[in-house]
JSON list of C-alpha atoms in Angstrom, two decimals:
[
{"chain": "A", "resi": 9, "resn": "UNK", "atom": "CA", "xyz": [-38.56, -26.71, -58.02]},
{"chain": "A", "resi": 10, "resn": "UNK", "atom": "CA", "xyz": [-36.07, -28.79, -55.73]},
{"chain": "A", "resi": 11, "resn": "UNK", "atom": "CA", "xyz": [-33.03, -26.99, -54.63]},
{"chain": "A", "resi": 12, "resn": "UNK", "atom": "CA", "xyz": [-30.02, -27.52, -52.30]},
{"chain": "A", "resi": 13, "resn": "UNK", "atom": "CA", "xyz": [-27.66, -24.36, -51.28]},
{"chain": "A", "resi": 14, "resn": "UNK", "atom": "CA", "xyz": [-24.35, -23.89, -49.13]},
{"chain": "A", "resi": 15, "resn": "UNK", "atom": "CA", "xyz": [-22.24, -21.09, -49.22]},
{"chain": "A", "resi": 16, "resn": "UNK", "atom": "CA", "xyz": [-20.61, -21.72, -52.69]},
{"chain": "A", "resi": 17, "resn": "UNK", "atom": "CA", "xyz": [-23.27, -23.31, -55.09]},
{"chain": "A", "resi": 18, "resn": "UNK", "atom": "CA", "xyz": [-27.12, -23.16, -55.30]},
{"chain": "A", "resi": 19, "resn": "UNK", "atom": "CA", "xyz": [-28.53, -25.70, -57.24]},
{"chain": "A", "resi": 20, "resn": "UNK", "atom": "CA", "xyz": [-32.18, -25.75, -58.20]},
{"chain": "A", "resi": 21, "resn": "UNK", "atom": "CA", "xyz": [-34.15, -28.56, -60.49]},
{"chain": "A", "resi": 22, "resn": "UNK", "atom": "CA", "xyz": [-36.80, -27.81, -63.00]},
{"chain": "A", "resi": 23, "resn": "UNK", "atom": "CA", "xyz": [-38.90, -31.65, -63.04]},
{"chain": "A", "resi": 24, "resn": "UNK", "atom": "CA", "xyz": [-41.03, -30.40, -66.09]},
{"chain": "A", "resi": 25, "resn": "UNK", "atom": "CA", "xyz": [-38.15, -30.40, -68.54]},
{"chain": "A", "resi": 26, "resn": "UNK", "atom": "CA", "xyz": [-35.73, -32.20, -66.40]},
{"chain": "A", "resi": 27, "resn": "UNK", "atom": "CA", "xyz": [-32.99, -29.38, -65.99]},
{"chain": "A", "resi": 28, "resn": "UNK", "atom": "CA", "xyz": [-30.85, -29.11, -63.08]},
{"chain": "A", "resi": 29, "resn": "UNK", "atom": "CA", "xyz": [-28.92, -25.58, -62.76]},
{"chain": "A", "resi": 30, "resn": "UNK", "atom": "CA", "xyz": [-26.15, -24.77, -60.50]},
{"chain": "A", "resi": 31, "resn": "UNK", "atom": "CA", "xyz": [-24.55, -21.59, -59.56]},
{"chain": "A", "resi": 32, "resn": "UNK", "atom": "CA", "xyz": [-21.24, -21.39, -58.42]},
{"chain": "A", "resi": 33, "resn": "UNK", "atom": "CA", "xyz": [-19.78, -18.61, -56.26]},
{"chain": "A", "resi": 34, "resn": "UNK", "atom": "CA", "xyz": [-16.13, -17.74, -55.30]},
{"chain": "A", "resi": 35, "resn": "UNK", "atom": "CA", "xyz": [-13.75, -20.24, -54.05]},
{"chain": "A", "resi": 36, "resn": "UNK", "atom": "CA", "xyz": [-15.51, -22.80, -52.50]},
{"chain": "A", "resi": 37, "resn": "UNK", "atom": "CA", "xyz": [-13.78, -25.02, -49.36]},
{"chain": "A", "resi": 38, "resn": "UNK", "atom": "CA", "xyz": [-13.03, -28.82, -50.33]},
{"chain": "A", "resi": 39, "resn": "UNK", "atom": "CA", "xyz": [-16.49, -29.53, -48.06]},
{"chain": "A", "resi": 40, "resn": "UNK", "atom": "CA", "xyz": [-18.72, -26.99, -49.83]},
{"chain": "A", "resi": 41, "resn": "UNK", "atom": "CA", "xyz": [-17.81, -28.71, -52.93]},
{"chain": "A", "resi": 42, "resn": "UNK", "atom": "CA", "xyz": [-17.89, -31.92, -52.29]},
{"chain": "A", "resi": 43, "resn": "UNK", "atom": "CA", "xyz": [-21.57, -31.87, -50.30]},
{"chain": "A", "resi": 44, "resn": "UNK", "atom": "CA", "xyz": [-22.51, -29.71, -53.57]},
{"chain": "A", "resi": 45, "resn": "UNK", "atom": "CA", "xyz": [-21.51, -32.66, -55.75]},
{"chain": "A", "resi": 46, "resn": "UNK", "atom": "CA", "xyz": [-23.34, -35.08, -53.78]},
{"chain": "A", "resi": 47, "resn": "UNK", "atom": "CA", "xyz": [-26.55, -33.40, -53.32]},
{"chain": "A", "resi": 48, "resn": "UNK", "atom": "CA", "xyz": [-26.06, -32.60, -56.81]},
{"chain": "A", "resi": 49, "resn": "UNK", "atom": "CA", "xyz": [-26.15, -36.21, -57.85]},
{"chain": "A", "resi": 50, "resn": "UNK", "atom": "CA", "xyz": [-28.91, -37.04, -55.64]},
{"chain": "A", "resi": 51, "resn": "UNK", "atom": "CA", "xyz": [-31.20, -34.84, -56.97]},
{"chain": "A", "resi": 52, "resn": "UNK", "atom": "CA", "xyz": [-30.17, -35.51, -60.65]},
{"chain": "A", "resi": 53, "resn": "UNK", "atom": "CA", "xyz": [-30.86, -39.04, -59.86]},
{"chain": "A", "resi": 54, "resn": "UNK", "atom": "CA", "xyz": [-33.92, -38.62, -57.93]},
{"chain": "A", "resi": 55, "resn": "UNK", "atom": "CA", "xyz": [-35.56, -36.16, -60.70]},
{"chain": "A", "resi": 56, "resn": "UNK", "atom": "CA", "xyz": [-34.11, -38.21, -63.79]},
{"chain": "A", "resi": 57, "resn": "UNK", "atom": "CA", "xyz": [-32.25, -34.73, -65.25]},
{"chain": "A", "resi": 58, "resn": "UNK", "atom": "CA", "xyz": [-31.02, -34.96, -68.47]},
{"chain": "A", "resi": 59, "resn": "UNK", "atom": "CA", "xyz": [-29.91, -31.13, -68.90]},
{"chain": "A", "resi": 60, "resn": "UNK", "atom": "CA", "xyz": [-27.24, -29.28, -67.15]},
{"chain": "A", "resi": 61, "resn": "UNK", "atom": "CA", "xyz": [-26.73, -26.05, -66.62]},
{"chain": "A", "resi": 62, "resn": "UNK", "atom": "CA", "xyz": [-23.81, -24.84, -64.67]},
{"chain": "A", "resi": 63, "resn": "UNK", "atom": "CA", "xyz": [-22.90, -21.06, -63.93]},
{"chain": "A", "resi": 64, "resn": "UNK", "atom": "CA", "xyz": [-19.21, -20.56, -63.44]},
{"chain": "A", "resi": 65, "resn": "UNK", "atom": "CA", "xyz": [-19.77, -17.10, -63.68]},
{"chain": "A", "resi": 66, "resn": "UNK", "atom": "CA", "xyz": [-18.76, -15.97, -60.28]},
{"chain": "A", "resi": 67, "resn": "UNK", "atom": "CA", "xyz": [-16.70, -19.01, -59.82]},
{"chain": "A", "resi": 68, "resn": "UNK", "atom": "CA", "xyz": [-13.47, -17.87, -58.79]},
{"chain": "A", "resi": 69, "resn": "UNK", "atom": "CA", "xyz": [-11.92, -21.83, -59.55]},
{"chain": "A", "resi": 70, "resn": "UNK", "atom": "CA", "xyz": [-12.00, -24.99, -58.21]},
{"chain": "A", "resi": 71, "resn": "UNK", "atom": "CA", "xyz": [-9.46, -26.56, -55.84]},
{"chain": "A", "resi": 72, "resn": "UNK", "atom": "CA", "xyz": [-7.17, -29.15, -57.84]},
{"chain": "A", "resi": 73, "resn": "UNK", "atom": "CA", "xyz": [-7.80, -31.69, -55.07]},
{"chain": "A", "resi": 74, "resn": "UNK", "atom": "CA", "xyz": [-11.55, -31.28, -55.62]},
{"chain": "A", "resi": 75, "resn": "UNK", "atom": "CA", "xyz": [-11.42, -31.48, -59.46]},
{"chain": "A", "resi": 76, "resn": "UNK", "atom": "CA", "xyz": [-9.45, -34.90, -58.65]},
{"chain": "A", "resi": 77, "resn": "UNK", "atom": "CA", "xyz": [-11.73, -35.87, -55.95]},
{"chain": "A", "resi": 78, "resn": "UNK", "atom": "CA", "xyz": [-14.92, -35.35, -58.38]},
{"chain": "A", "resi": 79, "resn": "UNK", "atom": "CA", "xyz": [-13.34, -37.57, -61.61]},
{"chain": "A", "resi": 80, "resn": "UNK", "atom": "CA", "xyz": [-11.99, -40.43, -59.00]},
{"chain": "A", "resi": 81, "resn": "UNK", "atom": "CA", "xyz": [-15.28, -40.64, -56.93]},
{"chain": "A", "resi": 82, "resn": "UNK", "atom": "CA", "xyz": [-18.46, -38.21, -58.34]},
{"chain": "A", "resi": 83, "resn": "UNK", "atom": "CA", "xyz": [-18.05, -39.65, -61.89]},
{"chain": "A", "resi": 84, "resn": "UNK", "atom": "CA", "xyz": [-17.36, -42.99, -61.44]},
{"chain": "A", "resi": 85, "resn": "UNK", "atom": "CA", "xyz": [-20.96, -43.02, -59.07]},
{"chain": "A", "resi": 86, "resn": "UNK", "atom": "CA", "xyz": [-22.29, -41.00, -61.77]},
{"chain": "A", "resi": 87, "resn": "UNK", "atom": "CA", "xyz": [-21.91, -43.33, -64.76]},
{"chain": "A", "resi": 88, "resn": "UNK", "atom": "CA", "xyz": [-23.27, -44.73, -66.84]},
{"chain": "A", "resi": 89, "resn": "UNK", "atom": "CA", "xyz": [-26.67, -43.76, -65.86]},
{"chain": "A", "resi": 90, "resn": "UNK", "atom": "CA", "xyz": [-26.91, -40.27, -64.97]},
{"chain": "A", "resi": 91, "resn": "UNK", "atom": "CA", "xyz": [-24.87, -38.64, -67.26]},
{"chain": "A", "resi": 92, "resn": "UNK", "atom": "CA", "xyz": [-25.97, -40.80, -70.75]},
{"chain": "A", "resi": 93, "resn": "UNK", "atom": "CA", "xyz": [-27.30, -38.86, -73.64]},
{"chain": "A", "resi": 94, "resn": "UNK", "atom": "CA", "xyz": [-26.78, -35.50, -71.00]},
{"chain": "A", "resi": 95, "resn": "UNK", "atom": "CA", "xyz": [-26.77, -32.13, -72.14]},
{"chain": "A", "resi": 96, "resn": "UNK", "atom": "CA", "xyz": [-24.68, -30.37, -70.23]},
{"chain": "A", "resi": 97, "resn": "UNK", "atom": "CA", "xyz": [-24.17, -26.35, -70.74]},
{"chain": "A", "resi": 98, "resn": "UNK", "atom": "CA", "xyz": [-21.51, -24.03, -68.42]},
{"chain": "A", "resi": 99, "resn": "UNK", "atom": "CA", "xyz": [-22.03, -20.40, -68.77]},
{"chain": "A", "resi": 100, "resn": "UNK", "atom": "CA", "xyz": [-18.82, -18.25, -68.08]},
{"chain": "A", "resi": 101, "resn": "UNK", "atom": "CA", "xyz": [-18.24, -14.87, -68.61]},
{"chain": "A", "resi": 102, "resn": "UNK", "atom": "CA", "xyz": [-15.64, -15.43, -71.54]},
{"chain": "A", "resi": 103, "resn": "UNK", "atom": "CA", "xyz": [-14.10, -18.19, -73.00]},
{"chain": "A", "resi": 104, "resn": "UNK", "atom": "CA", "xyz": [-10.62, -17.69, -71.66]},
{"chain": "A", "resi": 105, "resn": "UNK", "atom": "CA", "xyz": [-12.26, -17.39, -67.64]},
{"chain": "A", "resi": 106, "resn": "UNK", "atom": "CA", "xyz": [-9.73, -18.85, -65.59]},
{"chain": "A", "resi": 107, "resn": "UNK", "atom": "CA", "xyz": [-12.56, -21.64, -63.88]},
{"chain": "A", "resi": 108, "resn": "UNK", "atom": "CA", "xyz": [-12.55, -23.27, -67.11]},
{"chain": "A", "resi": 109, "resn": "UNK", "atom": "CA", "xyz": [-9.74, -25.20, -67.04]},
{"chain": "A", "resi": 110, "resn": "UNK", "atom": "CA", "xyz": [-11.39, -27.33, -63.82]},
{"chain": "A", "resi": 111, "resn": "UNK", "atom": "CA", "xyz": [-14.45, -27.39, -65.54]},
{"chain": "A", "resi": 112, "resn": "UNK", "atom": "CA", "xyz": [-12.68, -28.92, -69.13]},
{"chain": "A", "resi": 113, "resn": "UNK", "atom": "CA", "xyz": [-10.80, -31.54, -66.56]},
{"chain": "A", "resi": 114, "resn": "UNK", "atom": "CA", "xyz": [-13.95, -32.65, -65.97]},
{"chain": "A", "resi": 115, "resn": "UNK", "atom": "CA", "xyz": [-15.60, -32.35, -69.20]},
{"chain": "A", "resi": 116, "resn": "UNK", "atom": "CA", "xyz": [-12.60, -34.13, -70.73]},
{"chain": "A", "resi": 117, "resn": "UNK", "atom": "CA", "xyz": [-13.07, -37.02, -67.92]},
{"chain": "A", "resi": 118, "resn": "UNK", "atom": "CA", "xyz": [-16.94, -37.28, -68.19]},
{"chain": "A", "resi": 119, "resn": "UNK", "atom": "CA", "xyz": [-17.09, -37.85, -71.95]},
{"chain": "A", "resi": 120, "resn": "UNK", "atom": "CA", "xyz": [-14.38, -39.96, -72.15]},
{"chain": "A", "resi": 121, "resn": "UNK", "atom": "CA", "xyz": [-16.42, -42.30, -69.61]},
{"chain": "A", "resi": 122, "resn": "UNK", "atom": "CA", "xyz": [-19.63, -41.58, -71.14]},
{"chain": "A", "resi": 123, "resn": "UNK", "atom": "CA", "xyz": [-19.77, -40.72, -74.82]},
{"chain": "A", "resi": 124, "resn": "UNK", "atom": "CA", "xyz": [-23.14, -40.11, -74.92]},
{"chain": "A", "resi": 125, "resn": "UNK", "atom": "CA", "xyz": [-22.46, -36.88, -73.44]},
{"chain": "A", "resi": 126, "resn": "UNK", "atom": "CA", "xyz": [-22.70, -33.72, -75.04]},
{"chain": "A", "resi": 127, "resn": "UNK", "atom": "CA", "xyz": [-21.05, -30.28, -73.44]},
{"chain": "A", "resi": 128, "resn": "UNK", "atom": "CA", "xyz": [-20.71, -26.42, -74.49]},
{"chain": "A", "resi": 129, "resn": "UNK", "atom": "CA", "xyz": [-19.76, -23.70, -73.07]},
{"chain": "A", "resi": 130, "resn": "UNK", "atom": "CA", "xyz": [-21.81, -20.03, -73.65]},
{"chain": "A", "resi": 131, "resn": "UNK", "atom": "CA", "xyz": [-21.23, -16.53, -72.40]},
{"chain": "A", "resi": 132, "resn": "UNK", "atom": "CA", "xyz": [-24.62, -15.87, -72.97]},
{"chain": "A", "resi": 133, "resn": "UNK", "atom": "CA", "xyz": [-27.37, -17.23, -70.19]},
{"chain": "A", "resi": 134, "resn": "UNK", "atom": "CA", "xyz": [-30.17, -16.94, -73.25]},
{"chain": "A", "resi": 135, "resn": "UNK", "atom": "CA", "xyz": [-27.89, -18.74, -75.54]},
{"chain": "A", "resi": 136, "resn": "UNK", "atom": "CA", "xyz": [-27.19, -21.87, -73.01]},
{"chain": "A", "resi": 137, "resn": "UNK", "atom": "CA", "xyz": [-30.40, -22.08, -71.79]},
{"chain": "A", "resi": 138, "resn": "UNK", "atom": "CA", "xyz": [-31.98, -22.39, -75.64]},
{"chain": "A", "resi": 139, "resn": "UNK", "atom": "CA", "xyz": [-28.85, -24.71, -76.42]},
{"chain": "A", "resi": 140, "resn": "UNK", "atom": "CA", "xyz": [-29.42, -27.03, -73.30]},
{"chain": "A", "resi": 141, "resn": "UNK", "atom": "CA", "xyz": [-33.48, -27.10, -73.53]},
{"chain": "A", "resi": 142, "resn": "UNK", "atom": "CA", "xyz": [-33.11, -27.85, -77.26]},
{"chain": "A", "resi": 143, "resn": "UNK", "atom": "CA", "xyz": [-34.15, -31.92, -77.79]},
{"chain": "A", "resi": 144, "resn": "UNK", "atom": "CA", "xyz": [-31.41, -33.26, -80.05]}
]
């Protein structure tokens, strides 16, 4: 298992089935997210992950600038190859947590630059990790 941690994310990849997970912790500083993006990426790239989990549970939200930073430079680096035919779970603990709205900025960016894509969210960690292990 591969991982990379900082302050505000841990991020951890499972090669046998491909799965990259991330944890997300408070309010992270514009550099905490941004070198969690990136060594995000390059282990997603360098372990050829198709499935995404992301824990927003003790997210507290993401800066605005960062969300903008991530669709204008992350995704466009991203695409087309990392993300295609993706399966890409976020765990929060209800549906109306506040963190979503970054993460559906993003969601709403990534498939519409990649509509191979496929996202849900879960408040169950069970539920998403069943969901984003399934092969479609």
């Amino acid at each position: 298992m591969k991982t990379y941690q900082n302050e505000h994310i841990t991020v951890s990849v499972d090669c046998s089935v491909h799965l990259l997970q991330q944890t997300w912790t408070g309010l992270p500083t514009s550099e905490n997210f941004r070198d969690g993006s990136l060594a995000t990426m390059a282990l997603a790239k360098r372990h050829q992950v198709k499935r995404w989990l992301i824990d927003l549970r003790q997210l507290r939200l993401f800066n605005p600038m960062d969300i903008h930073w991530f669709i204008r430079q992350w995704l466009p680096q991203a695409n087309p190859g990392l993300l295609r035919q993706a399966r890409i779970a976020i765990i929060l603990n209800d549906l109306n947590q506040f963190s979503k709205l970054g993460a559906d900025l993003i969601l709403r960016a990534s498939t519409t630059m990649n509509d191979g894509l496929t996202c849900r969210y879960f408040i169950d960690d069970n539920d998403s990790r069943q969901w984003v292990l399934h092969n479609s």
